[in-house]
Coordinates of C-alpha atoms and ligand atoms in Angstrom, one line a residue:
M1 CA 0.3 0.5 -0.2
A2 CA 1.1 3.4 -1.3
E3 CA 2.4 5.1 2.4
L4 CA 1.4 9.1 0.7
C5 CA -2.4 8.9 1.1
L6 CA -5.3 9.2 4.0
R7 CA -4.7 5.4 5.1
G8 CA -1.0 6.1 5.0
F9 CA -0.9 8.7 7.1
L10 CA -3.0 7.8 9.6
Q11 CA -0.8 4.4 10.0
R12 CA 2.1 7.4 11.2
L13 CA -0.6 9.2 13.3
R14 CA -1.3 5.8 15.2
G15 CA 2.6 4.9 15.5
S16 CA 2.7 8.6 17.0
G17 CA -0.4 7.8 19.7
E18 CA -2.3 10.1 17.8
L19 CA -5.0 8.6 16.6
L20 CA -7.9 7.6 18.7
V21 CA -10.3 4.2 17.5
W22 CA -14.0 4.6 18.3
R23 CA -15.4 1.0 18.5
D24 CA -19.0 1.9 19.7
E25 CA -21.1 2.3 17.3
V26 CA -21.8 5.7 16.1
D27 CA -24.9 7.7 14.1
I28 CA -24.4 9.8 11.3
R29 CA -26.7 12.0 12.4
Y30 CA -25.2 14.5 15.3
G31 CA -23.0 12.0 16.7
V32 CA -20.2 11.5 15.3
S33 CA -20.2 15.3 14.3
R34 CA -21.1 15.7 18.9
I35 CA -17.6 13.5 19.5
L36 CA -15.7 15.3 16.9
K37 CA -16.4 18.9 18.7
E38 CA -15.9 17.2 22.1
H39 CA -12.5 16.0 20.4
D40 CA -11.3 18.9 19.1
G41 CA -7.5 19.7 18.4
G42 CA -7.3 16.3 19.6
P43 CA -6.2 13.1 17.9
A44 CA -7.6 12.3 15.0
I45 CA -10.7 9.3 15.4
L46 CA -11.7 6.8 13.6
F47 CA -15.0 5.3 13.9
E48 CA -15.2 1.3 13.0
S49 CA -18.4 0.7 13.9
V50 CA -20.7 3.6 11.8
K51 CA -25.2 2.8 12.2
G52 CA -26.6 1.7 9.3
H53 CA -23.6 2.1 7.1
E54 CA -20.5 -0.3 5.5
L55 CA -18.3 2.7 5.6
R56 CA -15.8 3.7 8.3
V57 CA -15.6 7.4 9.2
V58 CA -12.7 9.2 10.1
G59 CA -12.4 12.6 11.6
N60 CA -10.1 15.6 12.9
V61 CA -7.3 14.1 10.8
V62 CA -4.8 17.6 10.7
S63 CA -6.9 19.2 13.9
K64 CA -4.0 20.2 14.8
R65 CA -1.1 22.3 12.2
D66 CA 1.8 20.5 13.4
R67 CA -0.1 17.3 11.4
L68 CA 0.4 19.6 8.4
M69 CA 4.2 19.8 8.7
A70 CA 4.5 16.2 9.9
A71 CA 2.7 15.4 6.8
T72 CA 5.0 17.9 4.2
G73 CA 8.2 17.4 6.3
A74 CA 8.3 20.8 7.5
S75 CA 10.2 21.3 10.3
S76 CA 8.6 24.9 11.6
D77 CA 5.3 26.6 10.3
V78 CA 7.3 29.5 8.8
E79 CA 9.6 26.5 6.8
L80 CA 6.0 25.4 5.8
Y81 CA 5.2 28.2 4.9
K82 CA 7.8 28.8 3.0
K83 CA 7.3 25.3 1.5
L84 CA 3.4 25.8 0.1
L85 CA 4.1 29.6 -1.3
D86 CA 7.3 28.2 -3.0
A87 CA 5.6 25.5 -4.5
C88 CA 2.4 27.5 -5.5
S89 CA 4.9 29.7 -7.9
N90 CA 7.1 26.4 -8.7
P91 CA 3.9 24.2 -9.1
L92 CA 5.5 19.9 -10.5
R93 CA 4.0 18.0 -13.0
T94 CA 2.0 14.7 -11.8
K95 CA 2.3 11.7 -14.3
P96 CA -1.0 10.3 -13.4
S97 CA -1.3 6.6 -14.5
S98 CA -4.6 5.2 -16.8
D99 CA -5.4 2.5 -14.7
G100 CA -8.8 3.2 -15.3
A101 CA -10.1 0.7 -12.6
F102 CA -8.3 1.3 -9.7
M103 CA -11.3 2.4 -7.4
E104 CA -12.3 -1.3 -6.4
V105 CA -16.2 -0.6 -5.2
E106 CA -19.0 1.0 -6.9
L107 CA -22.3 2.0 -4.9
S108 CA -25.5 3.1 -6.4
S109 CA -26.4 5.7 -3.7
L110 CA -25.0 8.7 -2.2
K111 CA -27.6 7.0 0.7
E112 CA -24.7 4.4 0.9
L113 CA -22.0 7.0 1.8
P114 CA -21.8 7.6 5.3
I115 CA -22.5 11.9 5.3
L116 CA -23.6 13.5 7.9
I117 CA -25.2 15.9 9.5
H118 CA -23.8 18.0 11.9
Y119 CA -25.4 20.7 13.5
E120 CA -29.2 21.0 14.6
G121 CA -30.3 23.6 12.1
D122 CA -28.4 22.1 8.7
G123 CA -30.6 22.1 5.9
G124 CA -29.3 18.2 4.9
P125 CA -26.8 15.9 5.1
Y126 CA -23.3 17.7 4.2
I127 CA -20.4 16.4 2.1
T128 CA -17.8 19.0 3.8
S129 CA -14.3 17.1 2.8
G130 CA -15.0 17.0 -1.1
I131 CA -12.3 18.7 -3.1
V132 CA -13.6 18.8 -6.4
V133 CA -11.4 18.6 -9.3
A134 CA -12.5 19.6 -12.8
R135 CA -10.6 21.2 -16.6
D136 CA -10.6 24.4 -17.9
P137 CA -12.8 23.2 -21.3
E138 CA -10.0 25.8 -23.6
T139 CA -6.4 25.5 -21.9
D140 CA -5.4 21.9 -19.6
F141 CA -5.8 23.3 -16.6
Q142 CA -7.1 21.5 -14.2
N143 CA -8.0 23.2 -10.9
A144 CA -8.8 21.2 -7.2
S145 CA -10.7 22.7 -4.6
F146 CA -12.7 22.2 -1.4
H147 CA -16.8 23.2 -1.6
R148 CA -19.5 22.5 1.3
M149 CA -21.7 20.1 -0.9
M150 CA -25.6 19.0 0.5
V151 CA -27.6 15.9 -0.4
I152 CA -30.5 16.8 -2.7
D153 CA -31.4 13.1 -3.3
D154 CA -29.9 9.6 -4.1
K155 CA -27.5 10.9 -7.1
R156 CA -27.6 14.3 -6.5
L157 CA -25.7 17.4 -4.7
V158 CA -26.1 21.4 -4.2
L159 CA -22.6 23.2 -4.2
R160 CA -21.7 25.9 -2.6
I161 CA -19.5 27.5 -5.3
V162 CA -18.1 31.2 -4.3
P163 CA -17.3 33.5 -7.8
R164 CA -13.6 31.5 -7.8
H165 CA -11.5 28.9 -10.3
L166 CA -14.7 26.7 -10.1
Y167 CA -17.1 28.7 -11.0
R168 CA -14.9 30.1 -13.8
I169 CA -14.6 26.8 -15.5
Y170 CA -18.5 25.8 -14.7
E171 CA -19.4 29.3 -16.5
K172 CA -17.6 28.5 -19.2
Y173 CA -19.3 25.4 -19.7
R174 CA -22.5 27.1 -19.1
S175 CA -22.1 29.8 -21.5
A176 CA -21.5 27.2 -24.3
G177 CA -24.7 25.2 -23.8
K178 CA -23.0 22.2 -21.7
D179 CA -22.8 21.0 -18.4
A180 CA -19.1 20.8 -17.0
P181 CA -17.8 17.5 -16.1
V182 CA -16.1 17.3 -12.1
A183 CA -15.1 14.6 -9.9
V184 CA -15.0 14.6 -6.5
M185 CA -12.1 13.4 -4.0
I186 CA -13.0 12.7 -0.5
G187 CA -10.3 11.4 2.3
C188 CA -7.0 12.6 0.8
H189 CA -3.6 12.8 1.8
P190 CA -2.6 16.2 3.8
A191 CA -1.3 18.0 1.4
V192 CA -3.5 17.4 -1.1
M193 CA -6.3 19.2 1.2
L194 CA -3.7 22.0 2.4
A195 CA -2.9 22.5 -1.2
A196 CA -6.8 22.0 -2.0
A197 CA -7.2 25.1 1.0
S198 CA -4.8 27.4 -0.9
S199 CA -5.3 29.5 -3.5
P200 CA -2.8 29.5 -5.8
P201 CA -3.1 31.4 -9.2
Y202 CA -5.7 30.4 -11.8
G203 CA -3.6 28.0 -14.6
V204 CA -2.2 26.3 -11.3
S205 CA -3.0 22.7 -10.5
E206 CA -3.4 22.6 -7.0
L207 CA -2.6 19.0 -7.0
H208 CA 0.8 19.8 -8.7
V209 CA 1.3 22.3 -6.0
A210 CA 0.7 19.6 -3.6
N211 CA 3.2 16.9 -5.9
R212 CA 5.9 19.4 -5.4
L213 CA 4.8 20.0 -1.4
L214 CA 5.2 15.8 -1.4
G215 CA 9.1 16.4 -3.6
G216 CA 7.4 14.5 -6.8
R217 CA 6.4 11.5 -4.8
L218 CA 2.3 12.6 -5.2
E219 CA 0.6 9.3 -7.3
T220 CA -2.4 10.5 -9.6
A221 CA -4.9 8.3 -12.3
M222 CA -6.6 9.4 -14.4
L223 CA -10.5 8.8 -14.8
P224 CA -10.9 7.8 -18.1
E225 CA -14.6 8.5 -19.5
V226 CA -14.7 12.2 -18.2
G227 CA -10.7 12.8 -18.4
L228 CA -9.9 14.1 -15.2
E229 CA -7.4 13.5 -12.4
V230 CA -7.1 13.0 -9.1
E231 CA -5.1 11.1 -6.0
R232 CA -4.3 7.8 -7.1
W233 CA -5.1 6.8 -3.7
C234 CA -7.8 8.7 -2.4
E235 CA -11.1 6.8 -0.6
V236 CA -14.0 8.0 -2.2
V237 CA -14.4 9.6 -6.0
L238 CA -18.1 11.1 -6.8
V239 CA -18.1 11.2 -10.8
G240 CA -20.8 13.5 -12.0
R241 CA -21.4 16.7 -13.8
L242 CA -22.7 21.0 -12.6
L243 CA -25.4 20.7 -14.8
R244 CA -26.0 24.1 -16.8
G245 CA -29.4 24.9 -16.0
E246 CA -30.4 23.6 -11.9
I247 CA -30.1 25.4 -9.5
H248 CA -31.3 24.7 -5.6
D249 CA -31.0 26.3 -2.2
E250 CA -27.9 25.2 -0.6
G251 CA -28.4 25.7 3.0
P252 CA -28.5 26.5 5.9
F253 CA -25.1 25.2 7.0
V254 CA -22.7 26.2 9.1
D255 CA -19.5 28.1 8.0
I256 CA -16.0 29.0 10.1
T257 CA -17.6 31.5 12.2
G258 CA -20.0 28.6 14.0
T259 CA -22.6 30.5 12.6
Y260 CA -25.2 29.9 9.6
D261 CA -24.7 31.4 6.7
I262 CA -27.3 32.1 4.4
V263 CA -29.5 30.6 2.1
R264 CA -29.0 30.6 -1.1
K265 CA -29.7 29.4 -4.9
Q266 CA -26.3 27.2 -6.0
P267 CA -25.2 24.6 -8.9
V268 CA -26.2 21.3 -8.6
M269 CA -24.3 18.0 -9.3
A270 CA -25.7 15.0 -11.1
V271 CA -23.2 11.8 -9.9
D272 CA -23.4 9.4 -12.6
R273 CA -20.9 7.1 -10.4
I274 CA -19.7 6.2 -7.0
L275 CA -16.2 4.6 -6.5
V276 CA -15.1 3.7 -3.3
R277 CA -11.6 1.4 -2.3
S278 CA -12.3 -2.1 -0.9
D279 CA -12.3 -1.3 2.6
A280 CA -13.2 2.3 2.3
M281 CA -13.1 5.2 5.1
Y282 CA -15.4 8.3 4.8
Q283 CA -14.1 11.5 5.6
A284 CA -16.1 13.8 7.9
L285 CA -14.2 17.3 8.4
L286 CA -16.5 19.2 10.9
P287 CA -17.3 22.8 10.1
A288 CA -15.8 25.3 12.6
G289 CA -13.8 23.2 14.1
S290 CA -10.1 23.2 14.8
E291 CA -9.7 21.3 11.4
H292 CA -11.6 23.3 9.2
R293 CA -9.6 26.3 10.7
V294 CA -6.4 25.2 10.1
L295 CA -6.8 24.4 6.2
M296 CA -8.4 27.3 5.5
G297 CA -6.0 29.4 7.8
F298 CA -3.2 28.4 6.4
F299 CA -2.3 29.2 3.0
R300 CA -3.4 33.2 4.5
E301 CA -1.1 32.7 7.2
A302 CA 1.5 32.1 4.6
L303 CA 1.0 35.3 3.1
I304 CA 0.2 37.5 6.0
W305 CA 3.9 36.4 7.1
S306 CA 5.2 36.7 3.8
Y307 CA 3.8 40.7 2.9
T308 CA 4.4 41.6 6.4
S309 CA 8.1 40.0 6.2
R310 CA 8.6 43.1 3.7
V311 CA 8.4 46.1 6.1
A312 CA 9.1 44.2 9.4
E313 CA 11.4 41.5 10.9
V314 CA 8.2 38.9 11.5
K315 CA 8.6 36.5 14.2
A316 CA 5.0 34.3 14.0
V317 CA 2.3 34.9 12.2
R318 CA -1.4 33.4 14.2
L319 CA -5.0 33.8 12.5
T320 CA -6.6 32.7 16.2
K321 CA -8.7 30.9 17.4
G322 CA -11.4 32.9 18.7
G323 CA -11.4 34.8 15.4
C324 CA -12.1 32.0 14.3
G325 CA -9.0 31.4 12.4
W326 CA -9.9 33.6 9.7
L327 CA -11.1 37.1 10.6
H328 CA -8.6 38.1 13.5
C329 CA -4.8 37.5 13.2
V330 CA -1.6 38.6 16.4
I331 CA 1.9 39.3 14.8
S332 CA 4.6 39.3 16.8
I333 CA 7.6 40.8 15.5
R334 CA 11.3 42.2 16.1
K335 CA 10.7 46.0 16.5
A336 CA 13.5 47.7 14.8
T337 CA 12.2 51.2 14.5
E338 CA 9.1 53.1 15.9
G339 CA 6.4 52.4 13.5
D340 CA 6.7 49.2 12.2
G341 CA 4.2 47.7 13.9
K342 CA 1.9 49.9 11.9
N343 CA 3.2 49.4 8.9
V344 CA 3.0 45.2 9.5
I345 CA -0.9 46.1 10.0
L346 CA -1.3 47.7 6.6
A347 CA 0.5 44.9 5.3
A348 CA -1.3 41.8 7.0
F349 CA -4.7 44.1 5.5
A350 CA -3.0 44.0 1.9
A351 CA -2.5 40.2 1.9
H352 CA -5.6 39.0 4.0
P353 CA -8.6 40.9 2.7
S354 CA -10.8 38.8 5.0
L355 CA -8.9 40.3 8.0
K356 CA -11.1 42.4 10.3
M357 CA -8.6 42.8 13.3
V358 CA -4.6 42.0 13.2
V359 CA -2.7 42.6 16.9
V360 CA 1.1 43.2 17.0
V361 CA 3.4 42.1 19.3
D362 CA 7.0 42.2 20.4
D363 CA 9.0 38.6 19.9
D364 CA 8.8 38.1 23.9
I365 CA 4.5 37.2 23.5
D366 CA 3.0 34.1 22.8
V367 CA 0.8 34.8 20.2
D368 CA -0.6 31.0 20.9
D369 CA -1.9 32.9 24.1
P370 CA -4.3 35.1 24.1
S371 CA -3.7 36.7 27.4
D372 CA -0.1 36.9 26.9
V373 CA -1.6 39.3 23.9
E374 CA -3.6 40.4 26.4
W375 CA -1.2 42.0 28.4
A376 CA 0.5 43.3 25.6
V377 CA -2.0 45.3 25.2
A378 CA -2.2 46.4 28.5
T379 CA 0.9 47.7 29.1
R380 CA 2.2 48.9 26.0
F381 CA -0.5 50.2 24.2
Q382 CA -2.6 53.5 23.9
A383 CA -5.4 54.2 21.7
D384 CA -4.9 57.3 21.1
R385 CA -1.6 56.5 19.2
D386 CA -1.0 52.8 18.4
L387 CA -4.7 52.1 17.3
V388 CA -5.4 52.6 13.9
V389 CA -9.1 52.0 12.0
I390 CA -10.2 52.0 8.7
G391 CA -13.7 52.5 7.5
R392 CA -15.6 50.9 5.0
V393 CA -13.3 48.6 3.5
R394 CA -13.9 45.4 1.5
G395 CA -14.2 41.9 3.6
S396 CA -15.7 38.5 4.6
S397 CA -18.9 37.5 3.4
L398 CA -18.8 35.6 6.9
D399 CA -18.7 38.3 9.2
P400 CA -22.5 38.6 9.8
S401 CA -22.0 41.9 12.1
A402 CA -20.6 43.4 8.5
D403 CA -22.8 44.5 5.6
Q404 CA -22.9 41.0 3.9
R405 CA -24.6 42.1 0.4
T406 CA -21.5 44.4 -0.6
L407 CA -19.2 42.9 1.8
L408 CA -18.5 46.3 3.7
T409 CA -16.6 45.9 6.7
T410 CA -14.7 48.5 9.3
K411 CA -11.1 47.0 10.4
M412 CA -9.2 47.9 12.9
G413 CA -5.1 47.7 13.8
I414 CA -3.9 47.7 17.7
D415 CA -0.1 48.6 17.5
A416 CA 1.1 46.5 21.1
T417 CA 4.1 46.6 20.8
R418 CA 6.4 48.1 23.2
T419 CA 6.9 52.1 22.4
L420 CA 11.4 53.0 21.9
T421 CA 10.6 56.6 23.2
K422 CA 11.0 55.0 26.3
P423 CA 13.8 52.9 27.7
S424 CA 12.9 48.5 27.1
H425 CA 13.4 47.8 30.9
H426 CA 9.9 49.8 32.2
F427 CA 7.8 47.2 29.8
E428 CA 9.9 43.7 30.4
R429 CA 8.3 41.6 32.5
A430 CA 9.5 40.8 35.8
R431 CA 11.9 37.3 36.6
I432 CA 12.0 35.2 39.5
P433 CA 15.7 33.8 39.4
S434 CA 16.6 30.2 39.8
Ligands
MN501 MN1 -7.3 26.6 -8.4

């Protein structure tokens, strides 16, 4: 069996005591999501006995950021930021095998998959770990991106498609009067998940980004009937079409903030084939859980690190848990000149347009400790001098306090670095000698 796949990665987690095997029977309606939530930020969990289903369920796979590093051989956040940005600018072409029969089992209905109902107000069962691949009809470019998808019936899904790369491909087919062939990969290696959660420019294939991250060792296969390339060892592949003439209500569903996103009319996918490996696992990904935040935020952290590093010596960047892993950021710097903090604030907003609040601290502050960050604000920050407020700028669609129609929001930067106009010993934490 290949090592570079979800199963190989889980085997490694098992070896390091980070895989919890859950033997009691669980229910896909709230049962699995409740257990994933209770263990959020902890071990990956493999549910061996799922009520009414043959397939096992695995969740919380990369619910800790150090698992992304383990999966890609990086030794620190900053090393993986560099690796990921480099992989996006220097993707490495894959060599797909043409072994069309690589999936052993075919199912006849989406109901045979243990697709979870996560929260009480959800519009239906939702696939949350699905990576959609589609090919530009005019070029050879194949995109891969995460989309949540709600089950409508045995063979149809409605997908949330924000106007980015997949949407562009779908529109090209639609304007030519055609359905867009797509495949959905479920249960991929974490490097593929990380690449698909990143945003390299249109024309850069996320599978090639993952292949670069894995040093050219990613194995892929072509699906002959649709001409689409997928990870060779992923657990489940749905083959189908985004229908040109059909839209459906999508939602309600919980996004990264933990609140319900609004219901929208979205494109429908007809599922023609459901292919699974023998003894397959279905991957669950808890909305608004740590894994969601880690995957969605990591590429943005890398961009913030890259942009802010141009104006100051940046030590650490963190999209915080309380800020939904998306809206708030703490950045620690080694301050060299007065005003560095404000330049870092401006660079961070330029790097990640959804960002709503930035706190800049000195490098003696732990970006992962909210109390430490607050201590810096309490002892090093003056609002009349160190606060930056920028009103009515384009922000995130996910923040319910913003205008979700125009996306206009107000952004705030807090420069909580100590001023260089006072001696530094005024700001240092007292120590007890050993
Ligand atoms: Mn893309």
